[in-house]
């Protein structure tokens, strides 16, 4: 089992690094737990921040997909419960399996992070990582699902096209 502190996991694609600033009170506020309301707020704030980054890169916004939200949320909760940060679940399911089950088998991506209490912090880390930034700025992606678990601040972004 791999454990990561305040580091983000590396994903599948790479591009040249650059910087995007995200600044708002909502993005800088730490979600306060794992209630349904907290999760929904974290999901909405991360989708908004992702779309701001995509707009700066010249991409169309991604639309929130309820099924992808559910998939990402289950993965975030599993990682928090079992104390790991990996793309492959303990049941052996890969991002391809989880995201592909919702019709996104041809083009998908997943970003993971742990230990960042705010949307602002997790987006800054992802945007400074070429692999994570690639997923965020992949203009072919049309849909997003977000998972968040406040027990350890586990974040999941699932993308599909």
PDB file of C-alpha atoms in Angstrom:
ATOM      1  CA  UNK A   1       0.000   0.000   0.000  1.00  0.00           C
ATOM      2  CA  UNK A   2       1.386   3.379  -0.982  1.00  0.00           C
ATOM      3  CA  UNK A   3       0.807   6.360   1.275  1.00  0.00           C
ATOM      4  CA  UNK A   4       1.307   9.959   0.258  1.00  0.00           C
ATOM      5  CA  UNK A   5       1.250  12.984   2.520  1.00  0.00           C
ATOM      6  CA  UNK A   6       0.552  16.374   0.977  1.00  0.00           C
ATOM      7  CA  UNK A   7       1.465  15.256  -2.531  1.00  0.00           C
ATOM      8  CA  UNK A   8      -0.632  14.652  -5.591  1.00  0.00           C
ATOM      9  CA  UNK A   9      -0.538  11.406  -7.534  1.00  0.00           C
ATOM     10  CA  UNK A  10       0.788  11.371 -11.093  1.00  0.00           C
ATOM     11  CA  UNK A  11      -1.593  10.578 -13.942  1.00  0.00           C
ATOM     12  CA  UNK A  12      -1.483   9.492 -17.540  1.00  0.00           C
ATOM     13  CA  UNK A  13      -0.638  12.404 -19.840  1.00  0.00           C
ATOM     14  CA  UNK A  14       1.917  15.231 -19.991  1.00  0.00           C
ATOM     15  CA  UNK A  15       2.239  18.777 -21.409  1.00  0.00           C
ATOM     16  CA  UNK A  16       4.375  21.850 -20.823  1.00  0.00           C
ATOM     17  CA  UNK A  17       3.819  23.417 -17.399  1.00  0.00           C
ATOM     18  CA  UNK A  18       2.351  26.870 -16.867  1.00  0.00           C
ATOM     19  CA  UNK A  19       0.515  28.771 -14.194  1.00  0.00           C
ATOM     20  CA  UNK A  20      -3.066  29.709 -13.514  1.00  0.00           C
ATOM     21  CA  UNK A  21      -4.191  31.615 -10.454  1.00  0.00           C
ATOM     22  CA  UNK A  22      -7.472  30.842  -8.783  1.00  0.00           C
ATOM     23  CA  UNK A  23      -8.748  33.240  -6.219  1.00  0.00           C
ATOM     24  CA  UNK A  24     -12.076  33.448  -4.496  1.00  0.00           C
ATOM     25  CA  UNK A  25     -13.302  33.054  -0.972  1.00  0.00           C
ATOM     26  CA  UNK A  26     -15.177  29.857  -1.844  1.00  0.00           C
ATOM     27  CA  UNK A  27     -12.138  28.250  -3.452  1.00  0.00           C
ATOM     28  CA  UNK A  28      -9.917  29.194  -0.527  1.00  0.00           C
ATOM     29  CA  UNK A  29     -12.311  27.911   2.139  1.00  0.00           C
ATOM     30  CA  UNK A  30     -11.640  24.457   3.507  1.00  0.00           C
ATOM     31  CA  UNK A  31     -14.598  22.082   3.149  1.00  0.00           C
ATOM     32  CA  UNK A  32     -15.736  21.346   6.686  1.00  0.00           C
ATOM     33  CA  UNK A  33     -16.361  17.598   6.634  1.00  0.00           C
ATOM     34  CA  UNK A  34     -17.971  14.817   4.663  1.00  0.00           C
ATOM     35  CA  UNK A  35     -21.657  15.779   4.769  1.00  0.00           C
ATOM     36  CA  UNK A  36     -23.591  15.634   1.509  1.00  0.00           C
ATOM     37  CA  UNK A  37     -23.731  19.440   1.473  1.00  0.00           C
ATOM     38  CA  UNK A  38     -19.958  19.702   1.956  1.00  0.00           C
ATOM     39  CA  UNK A  39     -19.291  17.199  -0.825  1.00  0.00           C
ATOM     40  CA  UNK A  40     -21.667  18.982  -3.210  1.00  0.00           C
ATOM     41  CA  UNK A  41     -20.032  22.348  -2.472  1.00  0.00           C
ATOM     42  CA  UNK A  42     -16.544  20.885  -2.990  1.00  0.00           C
ATOM     43  CA  UNK A  43     -17.682  19.283  -6.256  1.00  0.00           C
ATOM     44  CA  UNK A  44     -19.217  22.514  -7.567  1.00  0.00           C
ATOM     45  CA  UNK A  45     -16.206  24.620  -6.531  1.00  0.00           C
ATOM     46  CA  UNK A  46     -13.733  22.215  -8.162  1.00  0.00           C
ATOM     47  CA  UNK A  47     -15.758  22.064 -11.382  1.00  0.00           C
ATOM     48  CA  UNK A  48     -15.807  25.885 -11.459  1.00  0.00           C
ATOM     49  CA  UNK A  49     -12.050  26.112 -10.864  1.00  0.00           C
ATOM     50  CA  UNK A  50     -11.411  23.458 -13.508  1.00  0.00           C
ATOM     51  CA  UNK A  51     -13.508  25.345 -16.034  1.00  0.00           C
ATOM     52  CA  UNK A  52     -11.688  28.587 -15.237  1.00  0.00           C
ATOM     53  CA  UNK A  53      -8.378  26.846 -15.993  1.00  0.00           C
ATOM     54  CA  UNK A  54      -9.803  25.320 -19.165  1.00  0.00           C
ATOM     55  CA  UNK A  55     -11.080  28.721 -20.326  1.00  0.00           C
ATOM     56  CA  UNK A  56      -7.616  30.220 -19.779  1.00  0.00           C
ATOM     57  CA  UNK A  57      -6.215  27.405 -21.952  1.00  0.00           C
ATOM     58  CA  UNK A  58      -8.775  28.049 -24.713  1.00  0.00           C
ATOM     59  CA  UNK A  59     -10.894  24.951 -23.987  1.00  0.00           C
ATOM     60  CA  UNK A  60     -14.643  24.661 -23.662  1.00  0.00           C
ATOM     61  CA  UNK A  61     -15.973  23.983 -20.180  1.00  0.00           C
ATOM     62  CA  UNK A  62     -16.589  20.443 -19.023  1.00  0.00           C
ATOM     63  CA  UNK A  63     -20.069  19.584 -17.800  1.00  0.00           C
ATOM     64  CA  UNK A  64     -20.659  17.879 -14.488  1.00  0.00           C
ATOM     65  CA  UNK A  65     -21.819  14.299 -14.983  1.00  0.00           C
ATOM     66  CA  UNK A  66     -23.775  12.870 -12.034  1.00  0.00           C
ATOM     67  CA  UNK A  67     -22.603   9.318 -12.748  1.00  0.00           C
ATOM     68  CA  UNK A  68     -18.955  10.413 -12.917  1.00  0.00           C
ATOM     69  CA  UNK A  69     -19.454  12.380  -9.677  1.00  0.00           C
ATOM     70  CA  UNK A  70     -20.686   9.145  -8.076  1.00  0.00           C
ATOM     71  CA  UNK A  71     -17.749   7.148  -9.421  1.00  0.00           C
ATOM     72  CA  UNK A  72     -15.223   9.758  -8.278  1.00  0.00           C
ATOM     73  CA  UNK A  73     -16.920  10.097  -4.895  1.00  0.00           C
ATOM     74  CA  UNK A  74     -16.837   6.347  -4.238  1.00  0.00           C
ATOM     75  CA  UNK A  75     -13.120   6.245  -5.105  1.00  0.00           C
ATOM     76  CA  UNK A  76     -12.359   9.236  -2.819  1.00  0.00           C
ATOM     77  CA  UNK A  77     -14.265   7.606   0.042  1.00  0.00           C
ATOM     78  CA  UNK A  78     -12.544   4.251  -0.459  1.00  0.00           C
ATOM     79  CA  UNK A  79      -9.095   5.855  -0.446  1.00  0.00           C
ATOM     80  CA  UNK A  80      -9.921   7.852   2.697  1.00  0.00           C
ATOM     81  CA  UNK A  81     -11.374   4.815   4.465  1.00  0.00           C
ATOM     82  CA  UNK A  82      -8.443   2.559   3.593  1.00  0.00           C
ATOM     83  CA  UNK A  83      -5.680   5.165   3.762  1.00  0.00           C
ATOM     84  CA  UNK A  84      -4.150   5.016   0.304  1.00  0.00           C
ATOM     85  CA  UNK A  85      -3.775   7.193  -2.797  1.00  0.00           C
ATOM     86  CA  UNK A  86      -3.724   5.192  -6.018  1.00  0.00           C
ATOM     87  CA  UNK A  87      -5.565   5.078  -9.302  1.00  0.00           C
ATOM     88  CA  UNK A  88      -6.268   1.360  -8.933  1.00  0.00           C
ATOM     89  CA  UNK A  89      -8.904   0.596  -6.315  1.00  0.00           C
ATOM     90  CA  UNK A  90      -8.511  -2.177  -3.762  1.00  0.00           C
ATOM     91  CA  UNK A  91     -10.994  -4.175  -5.845  1.00  0.00           C
ATOM     92  CA  UNK A  92      -8.595  -3.957  -8.802  1.00  0.00           C
ATOM     93  CA  UNK A  93     -10.734  -1.446 -10.724  1.00  0.00           C
ATOM     94  CA  UNK A  94      -8.686   1.012 -12.780  1.00  0.00           C
ATOM     95  CA  UNK A  95      -9.743   4.469 -13.973  1.00  0.00           C
ATOM     96  CA  UNK A  96     -10.457   2.849 -17.334  1.00  0.00           C
ATOM     97  CA  UNK A  97     -12.842   0.434 -15.617  1.00  0.00           C
ATOM     98  CA  UNK A  98     -14.561   3.047 -13.443  1.00  0.00           C
ATOM     99  CA  UNK A  99     -14.824   5.833 -16.027  1.00  0.00           C
ATOM    100  CA  UNK A 100     -15.347   3.478 -18.963  1.00  0.00           C
ATOM    101  CA  UNK A 101     -18.392   1.997 -17.250  1.00  0.00           C
ATOM    102  CA  UNK A 102     -20.143   5.309 -17.964  1.00  0.00           C
ATOM    103  CA  UNK A 103     -19.402   5.298 -21.690  1.00  0.00           C
ATOM    104  CA  UNK A 104     -16.071   7.134 -21.624  1.00  0.00           C
ATOM    105  CA  UNK A 105     -13.822   4.210 -22.577  1.00  0.00           C
ATOM    106  CA  UNK A 106     -12.031   5.937 -25.469  1.00  0.00           C
ATOM    107  CA  UNK A 107     -10.902   9.166 -23.818  1.00  0.00           C
ATOM    108  CA  UNK A 108     -10.622   9.617 -20.078  1.00  0.00           C
ATOM    109  CA  UNK A 109      -8.328  10.962 -17.383  1.00  0.00           C
ATOM    110  CA  UNK A 110      -8.118  10.984 -13.618  1.00  0.00           C
ATOM    111  CA  UNK A 111      -6.404  13.301 -11.147  1.00  0.00           C
ATOM    112  CA  UNK A 112      -5.949  12.379  -7.492  1.00  0.00           C
ATOM    113  CA  UNK A 113      -4.706  14.349  -4.514  1.00  0.00           C
ATOM    114  CA  UNK A 114      -4.606  13.964  -0.748  1.00  0.00           C
ATOM    115  CA  UNK A 115      -3.970  16.383   2.060  1.00  0.00           C
ATOM    116  CA  UNK A 116      -4.976  19.671   0.440  1.00  0.00           C
ATOM    117  CA  UNK A 117      -7.837  21.216   2.396  1.00  0.00           C
ATOM    118  CA  UNK A 118      -9.057  23.712  -0.235  1.00  0.00           C
ATOM    119  CA  UNK A 119      -9.960  23.766  -3.913  1.00  0.00           C
ATOM    120  CA  UNK A 120      -7.440  26.579  -4.365  1.00  0.00           C
ATOM    121  CA  UNK A 121      -4.602  24.466  -2.964  1.00  0.00           C
ATOM    122  CA  UNK A 122      -5.419  21.312  -4.896  1.00  0.00           C
ATOM    123  CA  UNK A 123      -5.810  23.239  -8.166  1.00  0.00           C
ATOM    124  CA  UNK A 124      -2.472  25.010  -7.655  1.00  0.00           C
ATOM    125  CA  UNK A 125      -0.759  21.655  -7.126  1.00  0.00           C
ATOM    126  CA  UNK A 126      -2.417  20.068 -10.150  1.00  0.00           C
ATOM    127  CA  UNK A 127      -1.726  23.053 -12.405  1.00  0.00           C
ATOM    128  CA  UNK A 128       1.964  22.918 -11.428  1.00  0.00           C
ATOM    129  CA  UNK A 129       2.149  19.224 -12.354  1.00  0.00           C
ATOM    130  CA  UNK A 130       2.459  18.644 -16.106  1.00  0.00           C
ATOM    131  CA  UNK A 131       0.609  15.309 -15.941  1.00  0.00           C
ATOM    132  CA  UNK A 132      -2.332  16.665 -13.955  1.00  0.00           C
ATOM    133  CA  UNK A 133      -2.486  19.886 -15.917  1.00  0.00           C
ATOM    134  CA  UNK A 134      -2.739  17.847 -19.127  1.00  0.00           C
ATOM    135  CA  UNK A 135      -5.990  16.307 -17.931  1.00  0.00           C
ATOM    136  CA  UNK A 136      -7.430  19.647 -16.853  1.00  0.00           C
ATOM    137  CA  UNK A 137      -6.501  21.338 -20.132  1.00  0.00           C
ATOM    138  CA  UNK A 138      -7.380  18.442 -22.440  1.00  0.00           C
ATOM    139  CA  UNK A 139      -9.840  20.174 -24.745  1.00  0.00           C
ATOM    140  CA  UNK A 140     -11.280  16.855 -25.923  1.00  0.00           C
ATOM    141  CA  UNK A 141     -12.776  16.164 -22.493  1.00  0.00           C
ATOM    142  CA  UNK A 142     -16.439  17.152 -22.262  1.00  0.00           C
ATOM    143  CA  UNK A 143     -17.495  15.747 -18.870  1.00  0.00           C
ATOM    144  CA  UNK A 144     -16.204  15.744 -15.320  1.00  0.00           C
ATOM    145  CA  UNK A 145     -16.948  13.958 -12.089  1.00  0.00           C
ATOM    146  CA  UNK A 146     -15.500  15.086  -8.767  1.00  0.00           C
ATOM    147  CA  UNK A 147     -15.091  13.208  -5.523  1.00  0.00           C
ATOM    148  CA  UNK A 148     -14.092  14.680  -2.170  1.00  0.00           C
ATOM    149  CA  UNK A 149     -13.693  13.130   1.256  1.00  0.00           C
ATOM    150  CA  UNK A 150     -12.878  15.509   4.096  1.00  0.00           C
ATOM    151  CA  UNK A 151     -11.242  12.765   6.172  1.00  0.00           C
ATOM    152  CA  UNK A 152      -7.729  13.511   4.946  1.00  0.00           C
ATOM    153  CA  UNK A 153      -8.910  15.748   2.113  1.00  0.00           C
ATOM    154  CA  UNK A 154      -8.989  13.179  -0.683  1.00  0.00           C
ATOM    155  CA  UNK A 155      -9.803  14.658  -4.124  1.00  0.00           C
ATOM    156  CA  UNK A 156     -10.670  12.836  -7.350  1.00  0.00           C
ATOM    157  CA  UNK A 157     -11.275  14.397 -10.766  1.00  0.00           C
ATOM    158  CA  UNK A 158     -12.584  11.979 -13.416  1.00  0.00           C
ATOM    159  CA  UNK A 159     -12.742  13.250 -16.999  1.00  0.00           C
ATOM    160  CA  UNK A 160     -14.423  11.748 -20.049  1.00  0.00           C
ATOM    161  CA  UNK A 161     -15.072  12.507 -23.693  1.00  0.00           C
TER     162      UNK A 161
END
